[in-house]
Amino acid sequence: MLALGTSCDGTISVVFSTGPQDFQVDTSELDLLTAFRDDDGNIRSVPCGPMGMCPPSETVTLTCERDVCDPAPKTVSAPVGTVIDVDMLLSETREVISSVDSYTFEQIRYEVSLNTLTFPVNDVEIFWGPEAATAIDPALGVRRLGTVPAVAAGATPSGDVILDPAGAQELSDYLVGRGSRVRFFAQTVVDLDPGDPFPEGEIRTSVNVTVRAVGSLI
């Protein structure tokens, strides 16, 4: 849905949204084998060996922390929704707006619709990138757009994404001067300790970006 407004200086503003863009993360991405699960359903505490040595593992990096082998933090990333075509979202305004001079990201809402995780999720960073971007990599033009606050185990909150002003300005500049098709990514760091509940479950989240485009009347 579009909302149109005009001003005395001959400009027009259009407010529109991307619609909910979904992403999902489950614990299979952590590569923590069931061998690390103790009889109480927690992450097994394995004492460090001589000179701080830990058992070798092909899937998990273990470091000796306080005489116990501790799984290293794991960065988890996921694509968010599909490609956003801003020109298509603004197609209904082509008869009244000649060009867009700027974009303002008025609100980014997030909603956790499902959360069966046995551990809390740290802040989730939301990134934007050109359509061709395949991963969160600055060399591919990917920039941070905002942050979803940490989510407690099993919680299903909703609220506002904390906007990154620099990343939002770069996205506006990109949409004005270089392209109209972008995609989003999500990334968080999972840091589990021996004795924590063994990681199980999944989390599903959506983000919906409300945008104001300002341009000139035809």
PDB file of C-alpha atoms in Angstrom:
ATOM      1  CA  MET A   1       0.000   0.000   0.000  1.00  0.00           C
ATOM      2  CA  LEU A   2       1.238   3.500  -0.926  1.00  0.00           C
ATOM      3  CA  ALA A   3       0.610   6.826   0.831  1.00  0.00           C
ATOM      4  CA  LEU A   4       1.141   9.975  -1.252  1.00  0.00           C
ATOM      5  CA  GLY A   5       1.755  13.544  -0.098  1.00  0.00           C
ATOM      6  CA  THR A   6       2.734  16.782  -1.839  1.00  0.00           C
ATOM      7  CA  SER A   7       4.341  20.011  -0.619  1.00  0.00           C
ATOM      8  CA  CYS A   8       4.440  23.637  -1.779  1.00  0.00           C
ATOM      9  CA  ASP A   9       7.972  23.293  -3.181  1.00  0.00           C
ATOM     10  CA  GLY A  10       6.803  20.929  -5.890  1.00  0.00           C
ATOM     11  CA  THR A  11       8.030  17.734  -4.282  1.00  0.00           C
ATOM     12  CA  ILE A  12       6.055  14.606  -3.620  1.00  0.00           C
ATOM     13  CA  SER A  13       6.607  11.988  -0.940  1.00  0.00           C
ATOM     14  CA  VAL A  14       5.532   8.383  -1.137  1.00  0.00           C
ATOM     15  CA  VAL A  15       5.456   6.037   1.855  1.00  0.00           C
ATOM     16  CA  PHE A  16       5.577   2.321   1.128  1.00  0.00           C
ATOM     17  CA  SER A  17       6.776  -0.895   2.751  1.00  0.00           C
ATOM     18  CA  THR A  18       8.710  -3.924   1.607  1.00  0.00           C
ATOM     19  CA  GLY A  19       6.245  -6.293   3.238  1.00  0.00           C
ATOM     20  CA  PRO A  20       7.428  -8.946   5.721  1.00  0.00           C
ATOM     21  CA  GLN A  21      10.755 -10.491   4.757  1.00  0.00           C
ATOM     22  CA  ASP A  22      11.370 -13.775   6.565  1.00  0.00           C
ATOM     23  CA  PHE A  23      14.447 -15.618   7.746  1.00  0.00           C
ATOM     24  CA  GLN A  24      14.980 -18.766   9.769  1.00  0.00           C
ATOM     25  CA  VAL A  25      17.882 -20.211  11.724  1.00  0.00           C
ATOM     26  CA  ASP A  26      18.071 -23.650  13.314  1.00  0.00           C
ATOM     27  CA  THR A  27      20.674 -25.337  15.455  1.00  0.00           C
ATOM     28  CA  SER A  28      21.916 -27.653  12.708  1.00  0.00           C
ATOM     29  CA  GLU A  29      24.039 -24.692  11.556  1.00  0.00           C
ATOM     30  CA  LEU A  30      26.005 -24.785  14.814  1.00  0.00           C
ATOM     31  CA  ASP A  31      27.565 -28.174  13.955  1.00  0.00           C
ATOM     32  CA  LEU A  32      27.601 -29.172  17.624  1.00  0.00           C
ATOM     33  CA  LEU A  33      27.499 -32.968  17.630  1.00  0.00           C
ATOM     34  CA  THR A  34      25.380 -34.927  20.112  1.00  0.00           C
ATOM     35  CA  ALA A  35      28.639 -36.275  21.562  1.00  0.00           C
ATOM     36  CA  PHE A  36      28.895 -32.889  23.284  1.00  0.00           C
ATOM     37  CA  ARG A  37      25.577 -33.466  25.091  1.00  0.00           C
ATOM     38  CA  ASP A  38      25.670 -34.809  28.636  1.00  0.00           C
ATOM     39  CA  ASP A  39      23.055 -36.940  30.393  1.00  0.00           C
ATOM     40  CA  ASP A  40      21.313 -33.846  31.792  1.00  0.00           C
ATOM     41  CA  GLY A  41      20.730 -32.296  28.369  1.00  0.00           C
ATOM     42  CA  ASN A  42      23.498 -29.729  28.742  1.00  0.00           C
ATOM     43  CA  ILE A  43      26.733 -29.090  26.856  1.00  0.00           C
ATOM     44  CA  ARG A  44      29.276 -31.536  28.202  1.00  0.00           C
ATOM     45  CA  SER A  45      32.123 -30.191  30.340  1.00  0.00           C
ATOM     46  CA  VAL A  46      35.320 -31.780  29.050  1.00  0.00           C
ATOM     47  CA  PRO A  47      38.464 -31.035  31.093  1.00  0.00           C
ATOM     48  CA  CYS A  48      41.403 -29.679  29.141  1.00  0.00           C
ATOM     49  CA  GLY A  49      44.311 -32.024  28.589  1.00  0.00           C
ATOM     50  CA  PRO A  50      48.007 -31.332  29.178  1.00  0.00           C
ATOM     51  CA  MET A  51      49.118 -27.855  28.111  1.00  0.00           C
ATOM     52  CA  GLY A  52      45.502 -26.831  27.504  1.00  0.00           C
ATOM     53  CA  MET A  53      44.873 -29.345  24.752  1.00  0.00           C
ATOM     54  CA  CYS A  54      41.282 -30.181  23.736  1.00  0.00           C
ATOM     55  CA  PRO A  55      39.997 -33.158  21.723  1.00  0.00           C
ATOM     56  CA  PRO A  56      40.169 -32.595  17.955  1.00  0.00           C
ATOM     57  CA  SER A  57      36.863 -31.985  16.183  1.00  0.00           C
ATOM     58  CA  GLU A  58      36.158 -31.577  12.466  1.00  0.00           C
ATOM     59  CA  THR A  59      33.024 -29.492  13.081  1.00  0.00           C
ATOM     60  CA  VAL A  60      33.625 -27.411  16.219  1.00  0.00           C
ATOM     61  CA  THR A  61      36.636 -25.387  17.338  1.00  0.00           C
ATOM     62  CA  LEU A  62      37.363 -26.060  21.014  1.00  0.00           C
ATOM     63  CA  THR A  63      39.532 -23.817  23.163  1.00  0.00           C
ATOM     64  CA  CYS A  64      40.656 -24.309  26.743  1.00  0.00           C
ATOM     65  CA  GLU A  65      38.846 -21.781  28.946  1.00  0.00           C
ATOM     66  CA  ARG A  66      39.145 -22.042  32.737  1.00  0.00           C
ATOM     67  CA  ASP A  67      40.427 -25.629  32.412  1.00  0.00           C
ATOM     68  CA  VAL A  68      37.374 -26.733  30.389  1.00  0.00           C
ATOM     69  CA  CYS A  69      37.092 -27.240  26.621  1.00  0.00           C
ATOM     70  CA  ASP A  70      34.751 -24.521  25.381  1.00  0.00           C
ATOM     71  CA  PRO A  71      33.106 -24.402  21.920  1.00  0.00           C
ATOM     72  CA  ALA A  72      34.285 -21.257  20.117  1.00  0.00           C
ATOM     73  CA  PRO A  73      31.686 -18.613  19.207  1.00  0.00           C
ATOM     74  CA  LYS A  74      29.933 -19.382  15.917  1.00  0.00           C
ATOM     75  CA  THR A  75      28.806 -16.742  13.424  1.00  0.00           C
ATOM     76  CA  VAL A  76      25.482 -17.688  11.833  1.00  0.00           C
ATOM     77  CA  SER A  77      24.125 -15.927   8.744  1.00  0.00           C
ATOM     78  CA  ALA A  78      20.946 -16.264   6.698  1.00  0.00           C
ATOM     79  CA  PRO A  79      19.327 -14.581   3.701  1.00  0.00           C
ATOM     80  CA  VAL A  80      16.274 -12.484   4.560  1.00  0.00           C
ATOM     81  CA  GLY A  81      13.289 -12.810   2.239  1.00  0.00           C
ATOM     82  CA  THR A  82      13.708 -12.307  -1.494  1.00  0.00           C
ATOM     83  CA  VAL A  83      15.072  -9.541  -3.716  1.00  0.00           C
ATOM     84  CA  ILE A  84      13.348  -6.194  -3.083  1.00  0.00           C
ATOM     85  CA  ASP A  85      12.583  -4.267  -6.284  1.00  0.00           C
ATOM     86  CA  VAL A  86      11.953  -0.667  -5.225  1.00  0.00           C
ATOM     87  CA  ASP A  87      11.015   0.456  -8.742  1.00  0.00           C
ATOM     88  CA  MET A  88       8.294  -2.180  -8.813  1.00  0.00           C
ATOM     89  CA  LEU A  89       7.004  -1.117  -5.392  1.00  0.00           C
ATOM     90  CA  LEU A  90       6.763   2.454  -6.714  1.00  0.00           C
ATOM     91  CA  SER A  91       5.247   1.483 -10.067  1.00  0.00           C
ATOM     92  CA  GLU A  92       1.845   2.981  -9.176  1.00  0.00           C
ATOM     93  CA  THR A  93       3.425   6.441  -8.845  1.00  0.00           C
ATOM     94  CA  ARG A  94       5.098   6.647 -12.251  1.00  0.00           C
ATOM     95  CA  GLU A  95       2.387   8.952 -13.601  1.00  0.00           C
ATOM     96  CA  VAL A  96       2.954  11.581 -10.893  1.00  0.00           C
ATOM     97  CA  ILE A  97       6.614  11.366  -9.860  1.00  0.00           C
ATOM     98  CA  SER A  98       9.438  12.072 -12.295  1.00  0.00           C
ATOM     99  CA  SER A  99      12.391  10.997 -10.160  1.00  0.00           C
ATOM    100  CA  VAL A 100      13.271  10.113  -6.573  1.00  0.00           C
ATOM    101  CA  ASP A 101      15.817  12.342  -4.831  1.00  0.00           C
ATOM    102  CA  SER A 102      16.074  10.552  -1.487  1.00  0.00           C
ATOM    103  CA  TYR A 103      14.830   7.644   0.580  1.00  0.00           C
ATOM    104  CA  THR A 104      14.230   7.727   4.326  1.00  0.00           C
ATOM    105  CA  PHE A 105      13.751   4.538   6.301  1.00  0.00           C
ATOM    106  CA  GLU A 106      11.056   5.566   8.739  1.00  0.00           C
ATOM    107  CA  GLN A 107      10.667   2.272  10.551  1.00  0.00           C
ATOM    108  CA  ILE A 108      11.887  -1.298  10.431  1.00  0.00           C
ATOM    109  CA  ARG A 109       9.679  -3.660  12.401  1.00  0.00           C
ATOM    110  CA  TYR A 110      10.699  -7.159  13.399  1.00  0.00           C
ATOM    111  CA  GLU A 111       8.522 -10.007  14.612  1.00  0.00           C
ATOM    112  CA  VAL A 112       9.624 -13.373  15.965  1.00  0.00           C
ATOM    113  CA  SER A 113       6.841 -15.765  14.966  1.00  0.00           C
ATOM    114  CA  LEU A 114       8.418 -18.996  16.242  1.00  0.00           C
ATOM    115  CA  ASN A 115      11.156 -19.654  18.770  1.00  0.00           C
ATOM    116  CA  THR A 116      11.876 -23.122  20.107  1.00  0.00           C
ATOM    117  CA  LEU A 117      15.558 -22.440  20.803  1.00  0.00           C
ATOM    118  CA  THR A 118      16.950 -23.648  24.119  1.00  0.00           C
ATOM    119  CA  PHE A 119      19.367 -20.707  24.373  1.00  0.00           C
ATOM    120  CA  PRO A 120      19.114 -16.905  24.045  1.00  0.00           C
ATOM    121  CA  VAL A 121      19.978 -15.216  20.757  1.00  0.00           C
ATOM    122  CA  ASN A 122      22.398 -12.303  20.823  1.00  0.00           C
ATOM    123  CA  ASP A 123      21.727  -9.144  18.817  1.00  0.00           C
ATOM    124  CA  VAL A 124      20.909  -9.964  15.186  1.00  0.00           C
ATOM    125  CA  GLU A 125      22.401  -7.572  12.653  1.00  0.00           C
ATOM    126  CA  ILE A 126      20.415  -6.871   9.478  1.00  0.00           C
ATOM    127  CA  PHE A 127      22.416  -6.046   6.348  1.00  0.00           C
ATOM    128  CA  TRP A 128      21.496  -4.817   2.885  1.00  0.00           C
ATOM    129  CA  GLY A 129      23.338  -5.445  -0.347  1.00  0.00           C
ATOM    130  CA  PRO A 130      22.936  -5.263  -4.116  1.00  0.00           C
ATOM    131  CA  GLU A 131      20.935  -8.000  -5.811  1.00  0.00           C
ATOM    132  CA  ALA A 132      24.147  -9.750  -6.897  1.00  0.00           C
ATOM    133  CA  ALA A 133      25.483 -10.071  -3.325  1.00  0.00           C
ATOM    134  CA  THR A 134      25.626 -13.669  -2.143  1.00  0.00           C
ATOM    135  CA  ALA A 135      27.088 -13.212   1.341  1.00  0.00           C
ATOM    136  CA  ILE A 136      27.740 -10.601   4.018  1.00  0.00           C
ATOM    137  CA  ASP A 137      30.919  -9.137   2.568  1.00  0.00           C
ATOM    138  CA  PRO A 138      31.802  -5.423   2.302  1.00  0.00           C
ATOM    139  CA  ALA A 139      33.621  -6.215  -0.941  1.00  0.00           C
ATOM    140  CA  LEU A 140      30.233  -7.172  -2.410  1.00  0.00           C
ATOM    141  CA  GLY A 141      28.718  -3.853  -1.361  1.00  0.00           C
ATOM    142  CA  VAL A 142      26.961  -5.244   1.712  1.00  0.00           C
ATOM    143  CA  ARG A 143      26.382  -2.785   4.560  1.00  0.00           C
ATOM    144  CA  ARG A 144      24.692  -2.956   7.961  1.00  0.00           C
ATOM    145  CA  LEU A 145      21.169  -1.526   8.076  1.00  0.00           C
ATOM    146  CA  GLY A 146      20.177  -2.138  11.693  1.00  0.00           C
ATOM    147  CA  THR A 147      20.064  -4.460  14.692  1.00  0.00           C
ATOM    148  CA  VAL A 148      17.358  -6.674  16.163  1.00  0.00           C
ATOM    149  CA  PRO A 149      17.760  -6.704  19.975  1.00  0.00           C
ATOM    150  CA  ALA A 150      18.694  -9.934  21.751  1.00  0.00           C
ATOM    151  CA  VAL A 151      15.921 -12.506  22.149  1.00  0.00           C
ATOM    152  CA  ALA A 152      15.503 -14.741  25.204  1.00  0.00           C
ATOM    153  CA  ALA A 153      15.206 -18.504  24.783  1.00  0.00           C
ATOM    154  CA  GLY A 154      11.668 -19.362  23.688  1.00  0.00           C
ATOM    155  CA  ALA A 155      10.525 -15.715  23.514  1.00  0.00           C
ATOM    156  CA  THR A 156       8.556 -14.342  20.536  1.00  0.00           C
ATOM    157  CA  PRO A 157       8.897 -10.551  20.764  1.00  0.00           C
ATOM    158  CA  SER A 158       8.225  -7.868  18.184  1.00  0.00           C
ATOM    159  CA  GLY A 159       9.460  -4.299  17.993  1.00  0.00           C
ATOM    160  CA  ASP A 160      11.632  -1.837  16.129  1.00  0.00           C
ATOM    161  CA  VAL A 161      14.973  -2.644  14.568  1.00  0.00           C
ATOM    162  CA  ILE A 162      17.645  -0.194  15.770  1.00  0.00           C
ATOM    163  CA  LEU A 163      18.594   1.652  12.575  1.00  0.00           C
ATOM    164  CA  ASP A 164      22.229   2.197  11.572  1.00  0.00           C
ATOM    165  CA  PRO A 165      22.211   5.804  10.230  1.00  0.00           C
ATOM    166  CA  ALA A 166      25.322   5.353   8.087  1.00  0.00           C
ATOM    167  CA  GLY A 167      24.059   2.148   6.514  1.00  0.00           C
ATOM    168  CA  ALA A 168      20.634   3.681   5.903  1.00  0.00           C
ATOM    169  CA  GLN A 169      22.192   6.676   4.146  1.00  0.00           C
ATOM    170  CA  GLU A 170      24.304   4.389   1.979  1.00  0.00           C
ATOM    171  CA  LEU A 171      21.186   2.449   1.022  1.00  0.00           C
ATOM    172  CA  SER A 172      19.390   5.683   0.109  1.00  0.00           C
ATOM    173  CA  ASP A 173      22.348   6.774  -2.024  1.00  0.00           C
ATOM    174  CA  TYR A 174      22.444   3.386  -3.723  1.00  0.00           C
ATOM    175  CA  LEU A 175      18.731   3.426  -4.569  1.00  0.00           C
ATOM    176  CA  VAL A 176      18.915   6.991  -5.897  1.00  0.00           C
ATOM    177  CA  GLY A 177      21.997   6.616  -8.045  1.00  0.00           C
ATOM    178  CA  ARG A 178      22.959   3.030  -8.731  1.00  0.00           C
ATOM    179  CA  GLY A 179      20.178   0.458  -8.605  1.00  0.00           C
ATOM    180  CA  SER A 180      16.687  -0.409  -7.435  1.00  0.00           C
ATOM    181  CA  ARG A 181      17.023  -4.098  -6.544  1.00  0.00           C
ATOM    182  CA  VAL A 182      18.492  -5.062  -3.172  1.00  0.00           C
ATOM    183  CA  ARG A 183      18.472  -7.994  -0.803  1.00  0.00           C
ATOM    184  CA  PHE A 184      18.772  -8.362   2.973  1.00  0.00           C
ATOM    185  CA  PHE A 185      20.839 -10.647   5.188  1.00  0.00           C
ATOM    186  CA  ALA A 186      20.817 -11.473   8.919  1.00  0.00           C
ATOM    187  CA  GLN A 187      23.783 -12.379  11.111  1.00  0.00           C
ATOM    188  CA  THR A 188      24.352 -13.188  14.765  1.00  0.00           C
ATOM    189  CA  VAL A 189      27.035 -14.768  16.935  1.00  0.00           C
ATOM    190  CA  VAL A 190      26.184 -17.790  19.077  1.00  0.00           C
ATOM    191  CA  ASP A 191      28.470 -18.261  22.085  1.00  0.00           C
ATOM    192  CA  LEU A 192      27.696 -21.364  24.135  1.00  0.00           C
ATOM    193  CA  ASP A 193      29.491 -22.493  27.276  1.00  0.00           C
ATOM    194  CA  PRO A 194      29.906 -25.917  28.884  1.00  0.00           C
ATOM    195  CA  GLY A 195      26.970 -26.463  31.229  1.00  0.00           C
ATOM    196  CA  ASP A 196      24.559 -24.416  29.086  1.00  0.00           C
ATOM    197  CA  PRO A 197      21.486 -26.198  27.693  1.00  0.00           C
ATOM    198  CA  PHE A 198      22.409 -28.209  24.608  1.00  0.00           C
ATOM    199  CA  PRO A 199      21.300 -26.153  21.587  1.00  0.00           C
ATOM    200  CA  GLU A 200      18.070 -27.355  20.019  1.00  0.00           C
ATOM    201  CA  GLY A 201      15.190 -25.790  18.102  1.00  0.00           C
ATOM    202  CA  GLU A 202      14.763 -23.010  15.569  1.00  0.00           C
ATOM    203  CA  ILE A 203      13.764 -19.363  15.317  1.00  0.00           C
ATOM    204  CA  ARG A 204      11.725 -17.644  12.594  1.00  0.00           C
ATOM    205  CA  THR A 205      11.732 -13.883  12.256  1.00  0.00           C
ATOM    206  CA  SER A 206      10.449 -11.327   9.765  1.00  0.00           C
ATOM    207  CA  VAL A 207      11.412  -7.720   9.112  1.00  0.00           C
ATOM    208  CA  ASN A 208       9.249  -5.121   7.359  1.00  0.00           C
ATOM    209  CA  VAL A 209      10.823  -1.857   6.194  1.00  0.00           C
ATOM    210  CA  THR A 210       8.704   1.304   5.878  1.00  0.00           C
ATOM    211  CA  VAL A 211      10.269   3.735   3.411  1.00  0.00           C
ATOM    212  CA  ARG A 212       9.566   7.344   2.440  1.00  0.00           C
ATOM    213  CA  ALA A 213      10.641   8.300  -1.074  1.00  0.00           C
ATOM    214  CA  VAL A 214      10.861  12.020  -1.865  1.00  0.00           C
ATOM    215  CA  GLY A 215      10.982  13.243  -5.450  1.00  0.00           C
ATOM    216  CA  SER A 216       9.743  15.731  -7.999  1.00  0.00           C
ATOM    217  CA  LEU A 217       6.276  15.961  -9.510  1.00  0.00           C
ATOM    218  CA  ILE A 218       5.910  15.427 -13.229  1.00  0.00           C
TER     219      ILE A 218
END
